[in-house]
Coordinates of C-alpha atoms (C1' of nucleotides) in Angstrom, one line a residue:
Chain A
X1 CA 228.9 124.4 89.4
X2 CA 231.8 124.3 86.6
X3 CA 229.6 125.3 84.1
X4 CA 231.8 127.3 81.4
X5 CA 230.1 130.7 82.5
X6 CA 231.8 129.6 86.3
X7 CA 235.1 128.6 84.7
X8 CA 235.2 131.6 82.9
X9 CA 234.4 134.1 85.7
X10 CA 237.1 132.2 88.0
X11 CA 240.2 132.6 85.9
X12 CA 238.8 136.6 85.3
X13 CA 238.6 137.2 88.9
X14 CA 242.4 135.5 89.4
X15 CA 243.6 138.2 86.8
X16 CA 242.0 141.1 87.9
X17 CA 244.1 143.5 90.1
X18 CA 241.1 144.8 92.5
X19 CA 240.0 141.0 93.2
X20 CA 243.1 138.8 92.8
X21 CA 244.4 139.9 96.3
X22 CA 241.5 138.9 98.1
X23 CA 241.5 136.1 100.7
X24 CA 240.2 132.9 98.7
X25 CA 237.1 132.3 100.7
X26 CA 235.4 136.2 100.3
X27 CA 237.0 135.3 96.2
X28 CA 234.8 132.4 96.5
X29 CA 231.5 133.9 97.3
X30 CA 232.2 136.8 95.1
X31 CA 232.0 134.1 92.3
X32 CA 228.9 133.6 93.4
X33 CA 227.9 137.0 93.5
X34 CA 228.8 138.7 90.1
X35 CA 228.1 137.9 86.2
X36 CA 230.1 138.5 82.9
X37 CA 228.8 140.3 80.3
X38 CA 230.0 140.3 76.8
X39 CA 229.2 143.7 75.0
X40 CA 230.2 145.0 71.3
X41 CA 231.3 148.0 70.1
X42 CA 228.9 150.7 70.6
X43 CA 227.1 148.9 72.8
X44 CA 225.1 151.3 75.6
X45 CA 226.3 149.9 79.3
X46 CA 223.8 152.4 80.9
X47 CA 222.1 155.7 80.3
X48 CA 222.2 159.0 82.2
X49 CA 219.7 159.1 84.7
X50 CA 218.8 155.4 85.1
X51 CA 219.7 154.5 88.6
X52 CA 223.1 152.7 89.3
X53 CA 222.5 148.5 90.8
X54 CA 225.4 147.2 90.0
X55 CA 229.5 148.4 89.9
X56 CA 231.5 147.3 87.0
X57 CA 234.6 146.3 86.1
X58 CA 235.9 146.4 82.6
X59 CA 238.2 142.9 82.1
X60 CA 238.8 144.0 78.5
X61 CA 238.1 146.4 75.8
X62 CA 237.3 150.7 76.6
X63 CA 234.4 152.5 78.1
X64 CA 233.4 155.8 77.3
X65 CA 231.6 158.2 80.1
X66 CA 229.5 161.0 78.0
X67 CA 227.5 163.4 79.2
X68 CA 225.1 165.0 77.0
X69 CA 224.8 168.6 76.6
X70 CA 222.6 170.9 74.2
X71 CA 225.0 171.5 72.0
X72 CA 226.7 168.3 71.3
X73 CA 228.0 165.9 73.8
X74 CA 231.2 165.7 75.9
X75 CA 233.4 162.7 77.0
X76 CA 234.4 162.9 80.4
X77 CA 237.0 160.1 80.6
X78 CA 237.8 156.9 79.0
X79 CA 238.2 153.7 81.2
X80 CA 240.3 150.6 80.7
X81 CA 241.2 147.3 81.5
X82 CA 240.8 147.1 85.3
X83 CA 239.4 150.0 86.1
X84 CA 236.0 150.4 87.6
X85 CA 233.0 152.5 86.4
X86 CA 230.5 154.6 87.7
X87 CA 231.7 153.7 91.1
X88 CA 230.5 157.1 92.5
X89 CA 226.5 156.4 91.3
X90 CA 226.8 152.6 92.8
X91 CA 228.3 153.8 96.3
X92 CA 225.5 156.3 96.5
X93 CA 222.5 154.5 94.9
X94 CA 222.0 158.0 92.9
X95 CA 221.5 158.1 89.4
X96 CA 224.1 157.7 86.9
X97 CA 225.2 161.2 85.7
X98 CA 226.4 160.5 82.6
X99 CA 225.9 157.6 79.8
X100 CA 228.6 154.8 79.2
X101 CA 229.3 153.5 76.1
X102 CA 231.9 150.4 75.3
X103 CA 234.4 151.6 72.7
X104 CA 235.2 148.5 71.1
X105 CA 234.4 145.0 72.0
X106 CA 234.4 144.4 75.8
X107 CA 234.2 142.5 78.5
X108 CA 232.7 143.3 82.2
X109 CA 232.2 142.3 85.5
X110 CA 229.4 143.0 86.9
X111 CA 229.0 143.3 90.7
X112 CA 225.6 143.1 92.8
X113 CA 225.5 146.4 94.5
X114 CA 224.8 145.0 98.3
X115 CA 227.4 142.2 97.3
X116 CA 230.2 145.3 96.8
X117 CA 229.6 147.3 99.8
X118 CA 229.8 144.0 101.9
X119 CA 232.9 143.6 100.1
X120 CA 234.1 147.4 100.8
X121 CA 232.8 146.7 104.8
X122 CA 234.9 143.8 105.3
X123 CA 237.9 144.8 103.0
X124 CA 240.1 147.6 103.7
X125 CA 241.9 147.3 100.3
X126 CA 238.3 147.5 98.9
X127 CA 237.1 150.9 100.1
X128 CA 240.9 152.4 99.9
X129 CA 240.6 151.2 96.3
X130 CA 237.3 153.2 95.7
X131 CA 238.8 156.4 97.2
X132 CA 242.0 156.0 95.0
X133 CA 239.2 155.8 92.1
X134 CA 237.7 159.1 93.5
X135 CA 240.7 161.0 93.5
X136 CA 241.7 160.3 90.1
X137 CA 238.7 160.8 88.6
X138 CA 238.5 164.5 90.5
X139 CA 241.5 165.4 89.2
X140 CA 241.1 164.4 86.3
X141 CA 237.7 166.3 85.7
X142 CA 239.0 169.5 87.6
X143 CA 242.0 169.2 85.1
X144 CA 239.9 169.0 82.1
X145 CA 238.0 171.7 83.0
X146 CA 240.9 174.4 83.5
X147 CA 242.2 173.1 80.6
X148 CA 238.7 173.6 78.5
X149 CA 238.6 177.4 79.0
X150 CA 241.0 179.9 77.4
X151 CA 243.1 177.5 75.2
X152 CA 242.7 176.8 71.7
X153 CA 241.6 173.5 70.0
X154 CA 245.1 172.9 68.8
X155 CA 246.6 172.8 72.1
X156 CA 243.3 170.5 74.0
X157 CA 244.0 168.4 71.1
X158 CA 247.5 168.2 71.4
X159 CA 247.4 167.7 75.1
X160 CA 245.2 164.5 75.3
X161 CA 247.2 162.7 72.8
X162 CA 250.2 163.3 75.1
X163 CA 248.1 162.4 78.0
X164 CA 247.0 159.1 76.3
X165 CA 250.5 158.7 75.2
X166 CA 251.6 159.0 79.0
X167 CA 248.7 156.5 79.7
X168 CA 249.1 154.0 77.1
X169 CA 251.9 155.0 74.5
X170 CA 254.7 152.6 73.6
X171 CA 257.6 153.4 72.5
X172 CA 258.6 152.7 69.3
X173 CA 261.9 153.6 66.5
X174 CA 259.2 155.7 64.7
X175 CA 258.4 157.7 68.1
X176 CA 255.7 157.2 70.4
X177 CA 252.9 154.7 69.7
X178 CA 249.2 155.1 71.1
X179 CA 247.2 151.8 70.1
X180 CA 244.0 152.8 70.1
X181 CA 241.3 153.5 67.3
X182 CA 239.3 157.2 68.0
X183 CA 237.4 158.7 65.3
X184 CA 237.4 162.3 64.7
X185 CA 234.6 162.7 66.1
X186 CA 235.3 161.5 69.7
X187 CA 238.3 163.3 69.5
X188 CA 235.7 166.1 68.8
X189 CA 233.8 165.0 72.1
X190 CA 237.5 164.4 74.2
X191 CA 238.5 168.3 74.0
X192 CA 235.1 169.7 73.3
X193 CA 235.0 171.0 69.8
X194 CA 233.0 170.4 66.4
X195 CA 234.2 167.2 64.4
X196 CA 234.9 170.1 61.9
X197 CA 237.6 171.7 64.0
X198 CA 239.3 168.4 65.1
X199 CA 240.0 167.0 61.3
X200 CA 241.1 170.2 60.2
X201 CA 243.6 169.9 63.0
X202 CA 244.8 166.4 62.7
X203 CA 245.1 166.3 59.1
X204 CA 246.8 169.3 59.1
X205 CA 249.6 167.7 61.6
X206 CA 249.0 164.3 59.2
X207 CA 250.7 166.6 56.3
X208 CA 253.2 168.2 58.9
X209 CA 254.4 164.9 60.1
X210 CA 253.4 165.5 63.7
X211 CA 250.9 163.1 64.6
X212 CA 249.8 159.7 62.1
X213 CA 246.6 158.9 61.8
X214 CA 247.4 155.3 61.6
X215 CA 244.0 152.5 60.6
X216 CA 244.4 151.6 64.1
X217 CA 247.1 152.9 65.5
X218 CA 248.3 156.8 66.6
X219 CA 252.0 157.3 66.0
X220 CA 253.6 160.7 67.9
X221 CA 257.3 160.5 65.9
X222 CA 258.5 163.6 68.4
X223 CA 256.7 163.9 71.6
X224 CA 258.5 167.7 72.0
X225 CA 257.5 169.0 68.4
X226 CA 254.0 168.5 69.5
X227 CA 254.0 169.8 73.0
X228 CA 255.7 172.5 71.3
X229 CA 252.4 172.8 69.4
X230 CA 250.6 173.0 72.5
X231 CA 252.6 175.4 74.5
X232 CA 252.3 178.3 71.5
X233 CA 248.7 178.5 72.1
X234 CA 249.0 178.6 76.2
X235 CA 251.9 181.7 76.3
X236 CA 248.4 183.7 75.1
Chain B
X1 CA 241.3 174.6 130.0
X2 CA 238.8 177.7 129.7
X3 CA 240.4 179.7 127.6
X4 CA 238.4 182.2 125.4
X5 CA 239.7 179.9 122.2
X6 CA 238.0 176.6 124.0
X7 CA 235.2 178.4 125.0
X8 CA 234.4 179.5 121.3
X9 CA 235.1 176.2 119.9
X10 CA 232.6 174.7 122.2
X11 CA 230.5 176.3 121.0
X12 CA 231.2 176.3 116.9
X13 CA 230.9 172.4 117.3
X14 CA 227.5 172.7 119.0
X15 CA 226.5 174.5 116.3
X16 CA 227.8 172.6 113.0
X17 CA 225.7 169.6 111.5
X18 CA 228.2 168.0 111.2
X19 CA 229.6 167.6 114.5
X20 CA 226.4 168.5 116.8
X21 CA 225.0 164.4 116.0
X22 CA 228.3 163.2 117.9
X23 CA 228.0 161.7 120.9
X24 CA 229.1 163.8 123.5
X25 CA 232.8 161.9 124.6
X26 CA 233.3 162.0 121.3
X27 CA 233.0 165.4 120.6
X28 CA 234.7 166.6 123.8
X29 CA 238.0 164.7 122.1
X30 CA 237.4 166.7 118.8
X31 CA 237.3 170.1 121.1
X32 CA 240.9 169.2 121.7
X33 CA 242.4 168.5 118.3
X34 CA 240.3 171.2 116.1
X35 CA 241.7 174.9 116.3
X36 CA 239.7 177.6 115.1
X37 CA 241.1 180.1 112.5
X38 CA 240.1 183.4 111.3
X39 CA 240.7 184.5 107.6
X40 CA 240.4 187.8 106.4
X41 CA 239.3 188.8 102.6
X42 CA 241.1 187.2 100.2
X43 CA 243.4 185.3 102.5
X44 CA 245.1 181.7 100.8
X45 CA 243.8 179.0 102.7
X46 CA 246.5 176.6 100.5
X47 CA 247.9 176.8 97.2
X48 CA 247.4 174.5 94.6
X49 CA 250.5 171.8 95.2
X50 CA 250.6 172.0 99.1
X51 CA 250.2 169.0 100.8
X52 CA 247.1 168.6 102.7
X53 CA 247.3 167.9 106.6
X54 CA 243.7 168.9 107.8
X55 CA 240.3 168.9 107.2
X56 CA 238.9 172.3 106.9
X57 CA 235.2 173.2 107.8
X58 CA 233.5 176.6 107.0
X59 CA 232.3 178.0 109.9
X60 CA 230.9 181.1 108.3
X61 CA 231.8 182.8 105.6
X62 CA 232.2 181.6 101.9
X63 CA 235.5 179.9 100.1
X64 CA 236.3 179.6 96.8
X65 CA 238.5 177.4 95.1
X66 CA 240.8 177.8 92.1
X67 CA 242.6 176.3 89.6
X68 CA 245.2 177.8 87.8
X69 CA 245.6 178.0 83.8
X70 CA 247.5 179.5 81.7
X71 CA 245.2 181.6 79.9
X72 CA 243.7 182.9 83.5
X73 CA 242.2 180.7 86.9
X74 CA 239.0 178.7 86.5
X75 CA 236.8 178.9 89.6
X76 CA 235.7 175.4 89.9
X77 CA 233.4 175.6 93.1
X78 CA 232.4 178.2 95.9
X79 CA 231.9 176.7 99.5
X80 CA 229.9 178.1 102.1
X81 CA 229.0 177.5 105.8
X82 CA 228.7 174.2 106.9
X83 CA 230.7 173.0 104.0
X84 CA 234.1 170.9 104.1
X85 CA 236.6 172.1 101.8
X86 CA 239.7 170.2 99.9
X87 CA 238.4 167.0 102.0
X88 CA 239.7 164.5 98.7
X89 CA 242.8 165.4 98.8
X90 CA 243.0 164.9 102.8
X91 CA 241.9 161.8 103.0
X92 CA 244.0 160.4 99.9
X93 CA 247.0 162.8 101.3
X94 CA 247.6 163.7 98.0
X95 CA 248.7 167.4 97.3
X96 CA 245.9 170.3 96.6
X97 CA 245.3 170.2 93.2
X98 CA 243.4 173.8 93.4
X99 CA 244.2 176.8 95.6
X100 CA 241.8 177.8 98.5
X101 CA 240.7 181.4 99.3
X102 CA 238.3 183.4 101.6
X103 CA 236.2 185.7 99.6
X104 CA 234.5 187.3 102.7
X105 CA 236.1 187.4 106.4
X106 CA 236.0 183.9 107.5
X107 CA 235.6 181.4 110.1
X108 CA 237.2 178.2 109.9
X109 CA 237.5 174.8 111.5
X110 CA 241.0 173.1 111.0
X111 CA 241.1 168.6 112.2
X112 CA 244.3 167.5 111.6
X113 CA 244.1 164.8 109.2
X114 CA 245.0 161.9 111.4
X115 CA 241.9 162.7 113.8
X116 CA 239.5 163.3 111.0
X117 CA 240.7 160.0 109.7
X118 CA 239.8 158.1 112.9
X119 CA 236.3 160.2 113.6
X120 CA 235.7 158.4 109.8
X121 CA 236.7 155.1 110.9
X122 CA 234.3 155.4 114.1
X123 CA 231.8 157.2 113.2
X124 CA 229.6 155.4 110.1
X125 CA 227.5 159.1 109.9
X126 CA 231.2 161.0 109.2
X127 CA 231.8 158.2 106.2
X128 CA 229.2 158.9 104.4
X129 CA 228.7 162.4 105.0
X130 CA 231.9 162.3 103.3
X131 CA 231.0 160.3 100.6
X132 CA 228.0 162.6 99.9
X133 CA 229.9 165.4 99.8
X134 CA 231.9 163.3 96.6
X135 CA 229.4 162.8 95.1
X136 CA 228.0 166.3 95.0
X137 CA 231.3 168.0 93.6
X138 CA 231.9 165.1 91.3
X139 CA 228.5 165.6 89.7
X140 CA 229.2 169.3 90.0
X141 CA 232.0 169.1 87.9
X142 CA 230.8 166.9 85.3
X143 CA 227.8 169.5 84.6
X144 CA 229.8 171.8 84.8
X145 CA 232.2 170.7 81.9
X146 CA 229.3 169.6 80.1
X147 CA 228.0 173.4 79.9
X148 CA 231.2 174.7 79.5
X149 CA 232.0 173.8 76.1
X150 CA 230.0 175.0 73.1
X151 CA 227.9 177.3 74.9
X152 CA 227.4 181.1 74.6
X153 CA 228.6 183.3 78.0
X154 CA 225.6 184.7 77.8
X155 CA 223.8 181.2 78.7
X156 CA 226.5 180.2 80.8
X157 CA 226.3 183.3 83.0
X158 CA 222.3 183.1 82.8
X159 CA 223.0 179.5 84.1
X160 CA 225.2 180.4 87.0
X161 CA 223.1 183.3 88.6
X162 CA 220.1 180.6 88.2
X163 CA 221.6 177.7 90.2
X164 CA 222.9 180.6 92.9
X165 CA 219.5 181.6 93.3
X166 CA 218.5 177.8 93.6
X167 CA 221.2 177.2 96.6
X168 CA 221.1 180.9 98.2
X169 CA 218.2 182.3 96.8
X170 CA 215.4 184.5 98.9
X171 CA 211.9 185.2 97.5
X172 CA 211.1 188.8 97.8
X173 CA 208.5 190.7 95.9
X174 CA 210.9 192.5 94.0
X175 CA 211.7 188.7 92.7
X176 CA 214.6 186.5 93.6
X177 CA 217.4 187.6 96.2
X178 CA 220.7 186.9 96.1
X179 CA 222.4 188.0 99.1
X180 CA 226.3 187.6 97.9
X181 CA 229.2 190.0 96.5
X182 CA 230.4 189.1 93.5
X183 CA 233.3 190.7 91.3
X184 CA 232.8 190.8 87.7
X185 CA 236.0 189.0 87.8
X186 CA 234.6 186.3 90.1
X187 CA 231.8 186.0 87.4
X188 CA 234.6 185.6 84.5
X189 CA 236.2 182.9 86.5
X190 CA 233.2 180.9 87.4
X191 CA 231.5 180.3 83.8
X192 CA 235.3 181.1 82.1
X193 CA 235.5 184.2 80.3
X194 CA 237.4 187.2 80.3
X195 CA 236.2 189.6 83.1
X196 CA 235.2 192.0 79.9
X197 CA 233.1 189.8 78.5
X198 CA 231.2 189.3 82.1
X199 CA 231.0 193.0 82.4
X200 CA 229.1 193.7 78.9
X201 CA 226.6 190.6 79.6
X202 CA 226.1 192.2 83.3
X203 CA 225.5 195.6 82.2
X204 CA 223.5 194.6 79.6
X205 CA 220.6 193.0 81.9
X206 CA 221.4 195.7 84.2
X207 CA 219.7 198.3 81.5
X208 CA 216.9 195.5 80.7
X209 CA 216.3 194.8 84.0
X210 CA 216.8 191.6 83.5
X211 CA 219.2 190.8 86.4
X212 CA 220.2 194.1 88.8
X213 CA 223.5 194.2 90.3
X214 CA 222.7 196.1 93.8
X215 CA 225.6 197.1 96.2
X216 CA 226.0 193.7 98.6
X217 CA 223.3 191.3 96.1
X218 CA 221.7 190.2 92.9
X219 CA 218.3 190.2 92.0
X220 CA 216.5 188.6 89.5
X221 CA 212.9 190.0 88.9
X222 CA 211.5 187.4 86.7
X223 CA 213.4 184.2 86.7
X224 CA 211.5 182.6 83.7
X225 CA 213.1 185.9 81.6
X226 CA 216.6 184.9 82.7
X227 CA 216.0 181.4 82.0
X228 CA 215.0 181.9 78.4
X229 CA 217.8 183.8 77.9
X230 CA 219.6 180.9 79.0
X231 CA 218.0 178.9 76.4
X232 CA 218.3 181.1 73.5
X233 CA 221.8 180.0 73.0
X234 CA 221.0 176.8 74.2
X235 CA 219.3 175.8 70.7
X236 CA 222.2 175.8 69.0
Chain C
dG17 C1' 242.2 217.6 99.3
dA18 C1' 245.5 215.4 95.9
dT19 C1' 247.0 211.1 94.3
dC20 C1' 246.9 206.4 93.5
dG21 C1' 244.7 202.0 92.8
dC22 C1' 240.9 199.1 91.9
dG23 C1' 236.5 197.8 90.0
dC24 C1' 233.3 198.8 86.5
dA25 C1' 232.2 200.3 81.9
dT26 C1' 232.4 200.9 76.7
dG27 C1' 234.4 201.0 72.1
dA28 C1' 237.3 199.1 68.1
dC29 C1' 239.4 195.4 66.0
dG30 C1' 240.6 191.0 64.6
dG31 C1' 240.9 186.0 64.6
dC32 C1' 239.5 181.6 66.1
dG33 C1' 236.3 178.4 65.4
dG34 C1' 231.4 177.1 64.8
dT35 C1' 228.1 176.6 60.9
dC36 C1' 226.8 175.3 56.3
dA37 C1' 227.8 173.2 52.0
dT38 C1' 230.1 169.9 49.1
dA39 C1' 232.9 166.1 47.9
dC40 C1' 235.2 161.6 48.1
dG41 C1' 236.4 156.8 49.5
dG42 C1' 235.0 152.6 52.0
dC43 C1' 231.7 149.4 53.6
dC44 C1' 227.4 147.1 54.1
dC45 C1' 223.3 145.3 51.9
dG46 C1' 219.9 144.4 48.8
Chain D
dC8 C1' 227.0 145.9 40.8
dG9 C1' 224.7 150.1 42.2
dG10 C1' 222.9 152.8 46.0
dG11 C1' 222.9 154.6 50.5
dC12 C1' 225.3 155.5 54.7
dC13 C1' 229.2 156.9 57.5
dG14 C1' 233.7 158.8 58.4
dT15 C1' 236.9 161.9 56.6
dA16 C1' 238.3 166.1 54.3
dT17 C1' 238.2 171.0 52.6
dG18 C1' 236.5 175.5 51.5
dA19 C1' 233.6 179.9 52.5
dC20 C1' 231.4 182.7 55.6
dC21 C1' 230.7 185.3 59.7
dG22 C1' 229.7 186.1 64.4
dC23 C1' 231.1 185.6 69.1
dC24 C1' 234.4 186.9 72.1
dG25 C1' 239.2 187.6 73.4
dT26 C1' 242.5 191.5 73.3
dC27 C1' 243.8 196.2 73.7
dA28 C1' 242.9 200.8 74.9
dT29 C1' 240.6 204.5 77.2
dG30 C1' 237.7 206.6 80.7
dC31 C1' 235.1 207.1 85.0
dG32 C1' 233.8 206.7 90.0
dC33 C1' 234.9 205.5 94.5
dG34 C1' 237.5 204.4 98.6
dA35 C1' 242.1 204.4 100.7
dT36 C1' 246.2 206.5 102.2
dC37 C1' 249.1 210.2 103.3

DNA sequence: GATCGCGCATGACGGCGGTCATACGGCCCG
DNA sequence: CGGGCCGTATGACCGCCGTCATGCGCGATC
């Protein structure tokens, strides 16, 4: 029963937020229940349409959720450490809308579908967890949508990098520091735009000083230059 | 306890899905915590920001909900009867992230939050009719920001008038029917444009009778016509 | 009936950004 | 080491569509 797989999966379920509070007997059998998997970069977690069996919970690395459309595709979120995804598809046994793609090298829990809505049944925290999940995500999607429309590329691009500088930026003397590799062309995909459009933005603000293009590594030196940038296009 | 208000909300609860499965006790408590509102034309149900204290259920009558940009609203989802409306943000007591408002004379149900919360924790059907309803705007959404992006208006208003006449369409053998009034601006806000550029794509498959704008509906003669439309852009 | 307001319609203009083409550096792999 | 592939970068072109302006028809209000 201590097999290194076992070990492994005990010390992950002890650091994860949504599990560690659990009461040690229901931790138990959910060690029983799920599996780790180990995926590299690029690596396809599921496809849109195939239906949804299991939940899963991202220990470490970044998912991607992209839906496809005919003219290019679109990334609806990106999902990190110790968050959950494709909740929604799992709780409803309904095919997965959109694909999921790991970003870098990860690793996930994976959760028996019947095993998690025991879990939600008997676990208060459980399901108010899920509807927590819910909410975000719905504002998040209605907020990317009003923000898709009228503006101009310069100002979707400039507001996700402060959005991902809210959600993961540290501050550093050179300004704000997002530590994160994204090529061009999922910026592209974030705001909705051609790969074209994106470079021409970001190197032009690489020349101007107002966002670095680091090898892995964003670097925002004034936060209000660039929301500057972003308000010039909104006043239209 | 017969007042004409009781007497009429007897009856709206008889007649909603939602509420006409319940057994009987239970429903006779909801008769005295629901009150029934009527809304006039354009009247704000909420506005984005407010914070949300009860449930509200469309009795009759259609409600659509907005979200605010800069560069002009983005209608992110029209409601009809039978529907819940701003039912996330209840639960989660979170504030509205979108304004409600009536776009015909209304009837509505209003359950104050704490009683809806309770008819969830009793009644399993309530969950997951809740749940459902989740799943269908969050899917909603995420198609809808998938067609969004690169796509002509053309397409995207072709698109729109072709999932209406899916939801509320009639057969007639003058072709589809679709009995709802709907400004040119109400177009621009739904597939995001500027209520210009709605007008010319209207008025153009007015003269081609491709899709006739009558005085209180739509029609759409041949579907397969509009749908190709849709699709010329599509190929981009 | 005169006036106002609102929704619908149409034209002119200009610019953002999508499309196409080309180029360059880094990396993998034979 | 040379070749192919991928990500990044830059320029030219042009078409969709957002912006501004103007006009018309209809209902409402007094």
């Amino acid at each position: 029963m201590t097999s290194p797989h076992a070990e492994r999966l005990h010390q992950v379920l002890a650091s994860l937020p949504l599990f560690k509070d659990l009461p040690p007997p229901m931790r138990g059998r959910v060690e029983g229940m799920a599996t780790l998997l180990e995926a590299a970069k690029g690596d396809e977690l599921w496809h849109a349409g195939d239906t949804a069996e299991h939940l899963t919970v991202i220990v470490s690395g970044r998912v991607k959720v992209v839906r496809h459309a005919d003219t290019g595709d679109v990334i609806l979120e990106i999902f990190t450490a110790g968050e959950t995804v494709g909740a929604v598809a799992v709780y409803n046994r309904v095919p997965y809308p959109a694909t999921a793609i790991t970003m870098e090298p990860s690793l996930l829990l994976r959760l028996p579908r019947r095993d998690w809505l025991d879990l939600i049944e008997h676990d208060p925290g459980f399901s108010r967890g899920m509807m927590l999940e819910l909410t975000r995500l719905n504002t998040a999607l209605t907020r990317k949508l009003a923000a898709m429309h009228g503006t101009r590329v310069d100002a979707r691009v400039a507001g996700l990098f402060l959005s991902l500088a809210e959600r993961m930026g540290r501050e550093t003397p050179d300004g704000t520091e997002i530590p994160i590799v994204l090529s061009r062309q999922e910026i592209a995909e974030l705001v909705g735009t051609t790969v074209e459009s994106a470079i021409r933005v970001m190197s032009r603000w690489n020349r101007e000083g107002l966002l670095i293009t680091a090898r892995d590594r964003f670097v925002i030196p004034d936060r209000d230059k660039l929301k500057a940038e972003a308000n010039v296009a909104d006043e239209g």
